[in-house]
Tab-separated table of C-alpha atoms in Angstrom:
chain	number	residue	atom	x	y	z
I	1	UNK	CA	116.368	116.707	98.066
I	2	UNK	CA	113.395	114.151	98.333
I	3	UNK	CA	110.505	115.101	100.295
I	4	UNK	CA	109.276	112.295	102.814
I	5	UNK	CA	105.811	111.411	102.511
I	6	UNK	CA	103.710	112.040	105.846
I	7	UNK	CA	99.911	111.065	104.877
I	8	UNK	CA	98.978	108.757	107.730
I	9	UNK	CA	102.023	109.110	109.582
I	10	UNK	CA	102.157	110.784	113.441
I	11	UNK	CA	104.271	113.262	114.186
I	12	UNK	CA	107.088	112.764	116.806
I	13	UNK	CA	108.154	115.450	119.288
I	14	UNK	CA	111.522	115.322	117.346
I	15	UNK	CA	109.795	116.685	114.077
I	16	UNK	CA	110.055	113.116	112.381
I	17	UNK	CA	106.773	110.993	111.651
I	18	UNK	CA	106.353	107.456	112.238
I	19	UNK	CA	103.739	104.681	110.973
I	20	UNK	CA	100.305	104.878	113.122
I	21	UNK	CA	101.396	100.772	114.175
I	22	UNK	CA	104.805	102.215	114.793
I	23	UNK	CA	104.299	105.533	116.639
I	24	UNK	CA	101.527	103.412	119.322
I	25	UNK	CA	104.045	100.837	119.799
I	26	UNK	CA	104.189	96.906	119.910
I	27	UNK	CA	103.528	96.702	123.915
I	28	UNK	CA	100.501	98.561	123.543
I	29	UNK	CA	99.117	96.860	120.090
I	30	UNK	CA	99.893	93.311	122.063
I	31	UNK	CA	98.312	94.489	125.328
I	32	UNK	CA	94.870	93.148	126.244
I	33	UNK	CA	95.520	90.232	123.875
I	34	UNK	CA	92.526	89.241	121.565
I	35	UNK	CA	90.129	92.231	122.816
I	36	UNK	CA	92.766	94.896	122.833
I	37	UNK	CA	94.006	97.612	120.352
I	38	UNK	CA	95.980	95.551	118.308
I	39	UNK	CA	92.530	93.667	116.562
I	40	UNK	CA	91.798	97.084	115.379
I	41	UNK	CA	95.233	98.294	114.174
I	42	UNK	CA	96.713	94.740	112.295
I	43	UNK	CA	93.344	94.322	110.544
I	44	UNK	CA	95.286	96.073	107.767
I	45	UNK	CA	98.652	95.730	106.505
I	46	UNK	CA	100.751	98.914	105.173
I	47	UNK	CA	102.558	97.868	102.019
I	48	UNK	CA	104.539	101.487	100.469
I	49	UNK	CA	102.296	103.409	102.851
I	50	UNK	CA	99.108	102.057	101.516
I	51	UNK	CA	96.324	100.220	103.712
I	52	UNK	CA	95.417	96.757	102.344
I	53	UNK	CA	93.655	93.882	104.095
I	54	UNK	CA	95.182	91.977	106.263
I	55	UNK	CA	94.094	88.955	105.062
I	56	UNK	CA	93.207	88.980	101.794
I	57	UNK	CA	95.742	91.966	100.360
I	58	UNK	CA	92.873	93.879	98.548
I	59	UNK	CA	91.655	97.617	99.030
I	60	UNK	CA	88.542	96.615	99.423
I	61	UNK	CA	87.755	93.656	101.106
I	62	UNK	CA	83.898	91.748	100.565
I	63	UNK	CA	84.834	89.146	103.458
I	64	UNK	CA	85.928	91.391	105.943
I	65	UNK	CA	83.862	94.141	104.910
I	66	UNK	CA	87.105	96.875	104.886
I	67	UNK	CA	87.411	99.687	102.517
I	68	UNK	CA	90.909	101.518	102.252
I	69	UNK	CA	90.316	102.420	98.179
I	70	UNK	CA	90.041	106.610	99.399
I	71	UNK	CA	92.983	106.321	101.698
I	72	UNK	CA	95.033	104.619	98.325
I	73	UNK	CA	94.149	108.069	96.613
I	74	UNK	CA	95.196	110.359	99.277
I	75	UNK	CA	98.705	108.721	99.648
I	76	UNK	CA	98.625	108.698	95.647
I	77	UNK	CA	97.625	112.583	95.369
I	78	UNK	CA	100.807	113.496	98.099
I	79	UNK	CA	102.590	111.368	96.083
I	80	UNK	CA	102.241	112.751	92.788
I	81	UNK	CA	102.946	116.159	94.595
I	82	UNK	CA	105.910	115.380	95.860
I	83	UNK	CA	107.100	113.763	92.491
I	84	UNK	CA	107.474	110.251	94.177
I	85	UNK	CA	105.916	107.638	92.486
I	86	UNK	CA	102.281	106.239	93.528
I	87	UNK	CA	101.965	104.283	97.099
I	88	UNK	CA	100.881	100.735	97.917
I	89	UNK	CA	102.024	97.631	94.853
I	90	UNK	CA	100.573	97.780	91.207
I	91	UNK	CA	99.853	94.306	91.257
I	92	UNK	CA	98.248	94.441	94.467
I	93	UNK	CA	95.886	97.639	93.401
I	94	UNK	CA	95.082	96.327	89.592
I	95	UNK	CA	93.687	92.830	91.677
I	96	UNK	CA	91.960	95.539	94.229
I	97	UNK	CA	90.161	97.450	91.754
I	98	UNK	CA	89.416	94.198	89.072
I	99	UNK	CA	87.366	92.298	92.521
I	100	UNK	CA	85.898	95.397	93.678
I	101	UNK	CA	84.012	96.281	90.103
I	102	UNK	CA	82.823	92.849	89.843
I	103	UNK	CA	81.721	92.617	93.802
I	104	UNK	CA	79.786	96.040	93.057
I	105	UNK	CA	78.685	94.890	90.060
I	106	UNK	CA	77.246	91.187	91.780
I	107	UNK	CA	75.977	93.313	95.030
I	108	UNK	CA	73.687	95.337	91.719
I	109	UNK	CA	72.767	92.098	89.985
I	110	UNK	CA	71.330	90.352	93.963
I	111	UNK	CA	69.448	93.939	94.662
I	112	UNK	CA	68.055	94.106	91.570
I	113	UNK	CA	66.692	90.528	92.212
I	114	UNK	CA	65.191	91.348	95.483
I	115	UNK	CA	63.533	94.515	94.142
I	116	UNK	CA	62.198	92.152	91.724
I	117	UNK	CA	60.295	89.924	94.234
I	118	UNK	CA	59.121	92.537	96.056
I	119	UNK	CA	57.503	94.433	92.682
I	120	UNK	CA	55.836	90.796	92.594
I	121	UNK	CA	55.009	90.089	95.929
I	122	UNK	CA	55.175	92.746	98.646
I	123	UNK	CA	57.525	94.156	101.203
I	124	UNK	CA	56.628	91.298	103.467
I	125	UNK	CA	57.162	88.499	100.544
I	126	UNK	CA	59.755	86.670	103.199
I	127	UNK	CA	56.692	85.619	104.903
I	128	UNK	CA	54.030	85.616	102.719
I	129	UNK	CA	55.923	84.123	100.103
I	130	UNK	CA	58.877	82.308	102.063
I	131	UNK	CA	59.480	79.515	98.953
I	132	UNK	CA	60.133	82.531	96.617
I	133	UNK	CA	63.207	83.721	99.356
I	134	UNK	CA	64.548	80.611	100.017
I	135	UNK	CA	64.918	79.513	96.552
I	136	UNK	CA	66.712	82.889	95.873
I	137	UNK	CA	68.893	82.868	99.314
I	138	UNK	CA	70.458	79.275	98.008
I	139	UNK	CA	71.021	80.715	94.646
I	140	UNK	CA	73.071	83.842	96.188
I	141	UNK	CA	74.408	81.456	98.635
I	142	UNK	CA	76.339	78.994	95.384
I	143	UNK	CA	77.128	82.003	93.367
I	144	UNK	CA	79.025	83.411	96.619
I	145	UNK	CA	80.683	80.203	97.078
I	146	UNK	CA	81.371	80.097	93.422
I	147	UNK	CA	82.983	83.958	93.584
I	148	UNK	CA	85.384	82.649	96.748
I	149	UNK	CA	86.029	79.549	94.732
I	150	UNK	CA	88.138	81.663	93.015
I	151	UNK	CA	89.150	84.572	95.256
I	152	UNK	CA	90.478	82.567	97.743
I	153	UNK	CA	92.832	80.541	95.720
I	154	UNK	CA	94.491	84.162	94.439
I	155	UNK	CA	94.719	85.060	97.730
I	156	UNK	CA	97.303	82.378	98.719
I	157	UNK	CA	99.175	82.734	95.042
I	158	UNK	CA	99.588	86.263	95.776
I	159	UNK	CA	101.083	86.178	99.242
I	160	UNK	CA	103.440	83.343	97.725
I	161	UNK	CA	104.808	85.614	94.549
I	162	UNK	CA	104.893	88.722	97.067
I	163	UNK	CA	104.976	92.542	95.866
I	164	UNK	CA	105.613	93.582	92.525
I	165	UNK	CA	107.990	95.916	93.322
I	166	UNK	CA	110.366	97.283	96.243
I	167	UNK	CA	108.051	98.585	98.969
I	168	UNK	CA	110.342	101.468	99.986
I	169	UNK	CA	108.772	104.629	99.161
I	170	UNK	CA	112.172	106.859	98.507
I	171	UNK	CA	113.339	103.623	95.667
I	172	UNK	CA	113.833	104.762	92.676
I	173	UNK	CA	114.347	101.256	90.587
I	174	UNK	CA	111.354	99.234	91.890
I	175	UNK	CA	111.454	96.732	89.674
I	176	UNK	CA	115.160	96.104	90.269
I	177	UNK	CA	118.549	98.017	90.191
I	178	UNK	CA	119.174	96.031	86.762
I	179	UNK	CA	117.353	94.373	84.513
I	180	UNK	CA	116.931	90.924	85.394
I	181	UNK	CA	117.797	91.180	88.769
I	182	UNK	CA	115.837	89.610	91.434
I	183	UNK	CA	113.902	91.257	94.302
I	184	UNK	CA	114.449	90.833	97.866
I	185	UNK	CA	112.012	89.226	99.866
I	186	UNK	CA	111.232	89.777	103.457
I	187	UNK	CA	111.857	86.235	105.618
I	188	UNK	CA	109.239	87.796	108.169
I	189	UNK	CA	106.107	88.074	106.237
I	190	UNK	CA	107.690	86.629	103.179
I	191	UNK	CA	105.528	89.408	100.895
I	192	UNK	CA	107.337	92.595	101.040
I	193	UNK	CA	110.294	92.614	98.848
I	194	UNK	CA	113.018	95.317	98.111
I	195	UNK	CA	115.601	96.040	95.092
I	196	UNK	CA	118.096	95.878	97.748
I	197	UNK	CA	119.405	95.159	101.663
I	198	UNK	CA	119.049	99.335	102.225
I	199	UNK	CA	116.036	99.669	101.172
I	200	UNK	CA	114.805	97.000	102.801
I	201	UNK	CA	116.411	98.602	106.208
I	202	UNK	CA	114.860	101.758	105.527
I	203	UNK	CA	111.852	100.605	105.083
I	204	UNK	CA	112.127	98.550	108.158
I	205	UNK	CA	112.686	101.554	110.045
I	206	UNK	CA	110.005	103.468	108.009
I	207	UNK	CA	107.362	101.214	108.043
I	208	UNK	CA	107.463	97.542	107.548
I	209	UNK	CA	108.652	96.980	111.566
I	210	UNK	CA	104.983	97.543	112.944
I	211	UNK	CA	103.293	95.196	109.831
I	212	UNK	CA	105.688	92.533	109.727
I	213	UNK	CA	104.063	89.305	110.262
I	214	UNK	CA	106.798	88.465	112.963
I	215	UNK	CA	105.645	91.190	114.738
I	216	UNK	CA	101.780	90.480	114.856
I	217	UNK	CA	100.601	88.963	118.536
I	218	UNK	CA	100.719	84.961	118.652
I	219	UNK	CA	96.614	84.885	118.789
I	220	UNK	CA	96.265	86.804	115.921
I	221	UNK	CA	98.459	84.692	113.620
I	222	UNK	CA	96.786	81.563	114.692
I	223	UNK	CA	93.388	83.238	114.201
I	224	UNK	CA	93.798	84.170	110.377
I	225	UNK	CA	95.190	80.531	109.541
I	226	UNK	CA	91.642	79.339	111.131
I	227	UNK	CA	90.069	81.719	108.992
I	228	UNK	CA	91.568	80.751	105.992
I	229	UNK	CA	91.158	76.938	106.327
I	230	UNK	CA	87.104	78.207	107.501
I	231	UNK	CA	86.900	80.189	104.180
I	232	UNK	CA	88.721	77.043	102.336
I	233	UNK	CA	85.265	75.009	103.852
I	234	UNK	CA	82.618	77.453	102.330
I	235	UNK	CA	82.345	79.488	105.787
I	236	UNK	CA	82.750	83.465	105.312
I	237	UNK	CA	80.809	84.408	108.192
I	238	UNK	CA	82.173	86.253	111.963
I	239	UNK	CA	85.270	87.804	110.616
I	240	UNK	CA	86.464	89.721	113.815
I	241	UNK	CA	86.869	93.272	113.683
């Protein structure tokens, strides 16, 4: 018999466990409206039991300044436990860990460059050498706009192809019941996809219900669009948390 996986699930009085979105309930995420609960709680999106960004479908998000990579290895380790294969979507982890080495490895490159100016010129060298700081804020400024140049862009591809694989966590033929058959895709969200109609019920029940993009408040869907034509525009700044 196959083991469910609880890691970040709430227990119910009944014994069973239920999604953190799912076990507080849509009337309460939705109450308030834009400076309620529900800000807090969609900022992330649960795809096989995994945390990702909301918005940009990465475990660890430079724009929005989110980090769910730890969280991917504790639903990974009960996982591999319980003989289940690993949480979350290959395709969406292999892009989550490719961006977040070479984010790390840009943060190193700009902090190296300010130590640099300050061996040269003092703590203070904002104001005693302003010229020296401005010249090196617009040249951190293009190579950011450069880096979403081409972030964004795979953003909106991904969310068009979907997941990888069947987001159910009990499937056992994620990449299809037989070869060359075609995946299932959600007509809420239009990302999560299944090998077939039960799974995608289960999961439904499971999980998927309280991320759902038809579930999300009216505000908040309108408020990520205006995000994402702001980002489009060369503006990153004020993400909401």
């Amino acid at each position: 018999m196959t083991v469910e996986p609880t890691n970040g699930r709430v227990p119910q009085d009944d014994g069973s466990y239920k999604s953190l979105n799912m076990s507080i309930g849509k009337k309460k995420l939705h109450a308030d409206g834009q400076n309620g609960l529900g800000r807090m709680m969609y900022q992330s999106m649960l795809v096989n039991g995994v945390q990702y960004c909301r918005r940009h479908l990465v475990l660890s998000c430079h724009l929005c300044r989110v980090e769910y990579t730890d969280l991917k290895y504790e639903v990974d380790d009960e996982r591999q436990t319980l003989g289940l294969r690993d949480g979350g979507d290959p395709m969406l982890d292999e892009r989550s860990y490719r961006w977040k080495e070479f984010i790390q490895g840009k943060q190193m490159e700009n902090r190296l460059q300010i130590d640099v100016l300050i061996q040269k010129y003092g703590r203070d060298h904002a104001k005693t050498q302003p010229h020296h700081w401005i010249e090196l804020k617009k040249k951190f400024d293009k190579e950011e706009r450069e880096i979403n140049d081409r972030f964004l862009p795979e953003v909106d591809e991904v969310k068009k192809k979907g997941a990888s694989q069947c987001c159910y966590w009990g499937c056992k033929t994620p990449n299809g019941v037989s070869a060359g058959s075609k995946l299932l895709r959600c007509s809420g969200c239009g990302f999560a996809k299944y090998c077939c109609k039960e799974h995608q019920l289960l999961d439904w029940k499971w999980e998927h219900k309280g991320e759902c993009t038809v579930n999300l408040p009216d505000w908040l869907n309108a408020e990520m669009e205006e995000d994402r034509k702001r980002n489009i525009n060369g503006d990153y700044t004020d993400y909401k948390s």
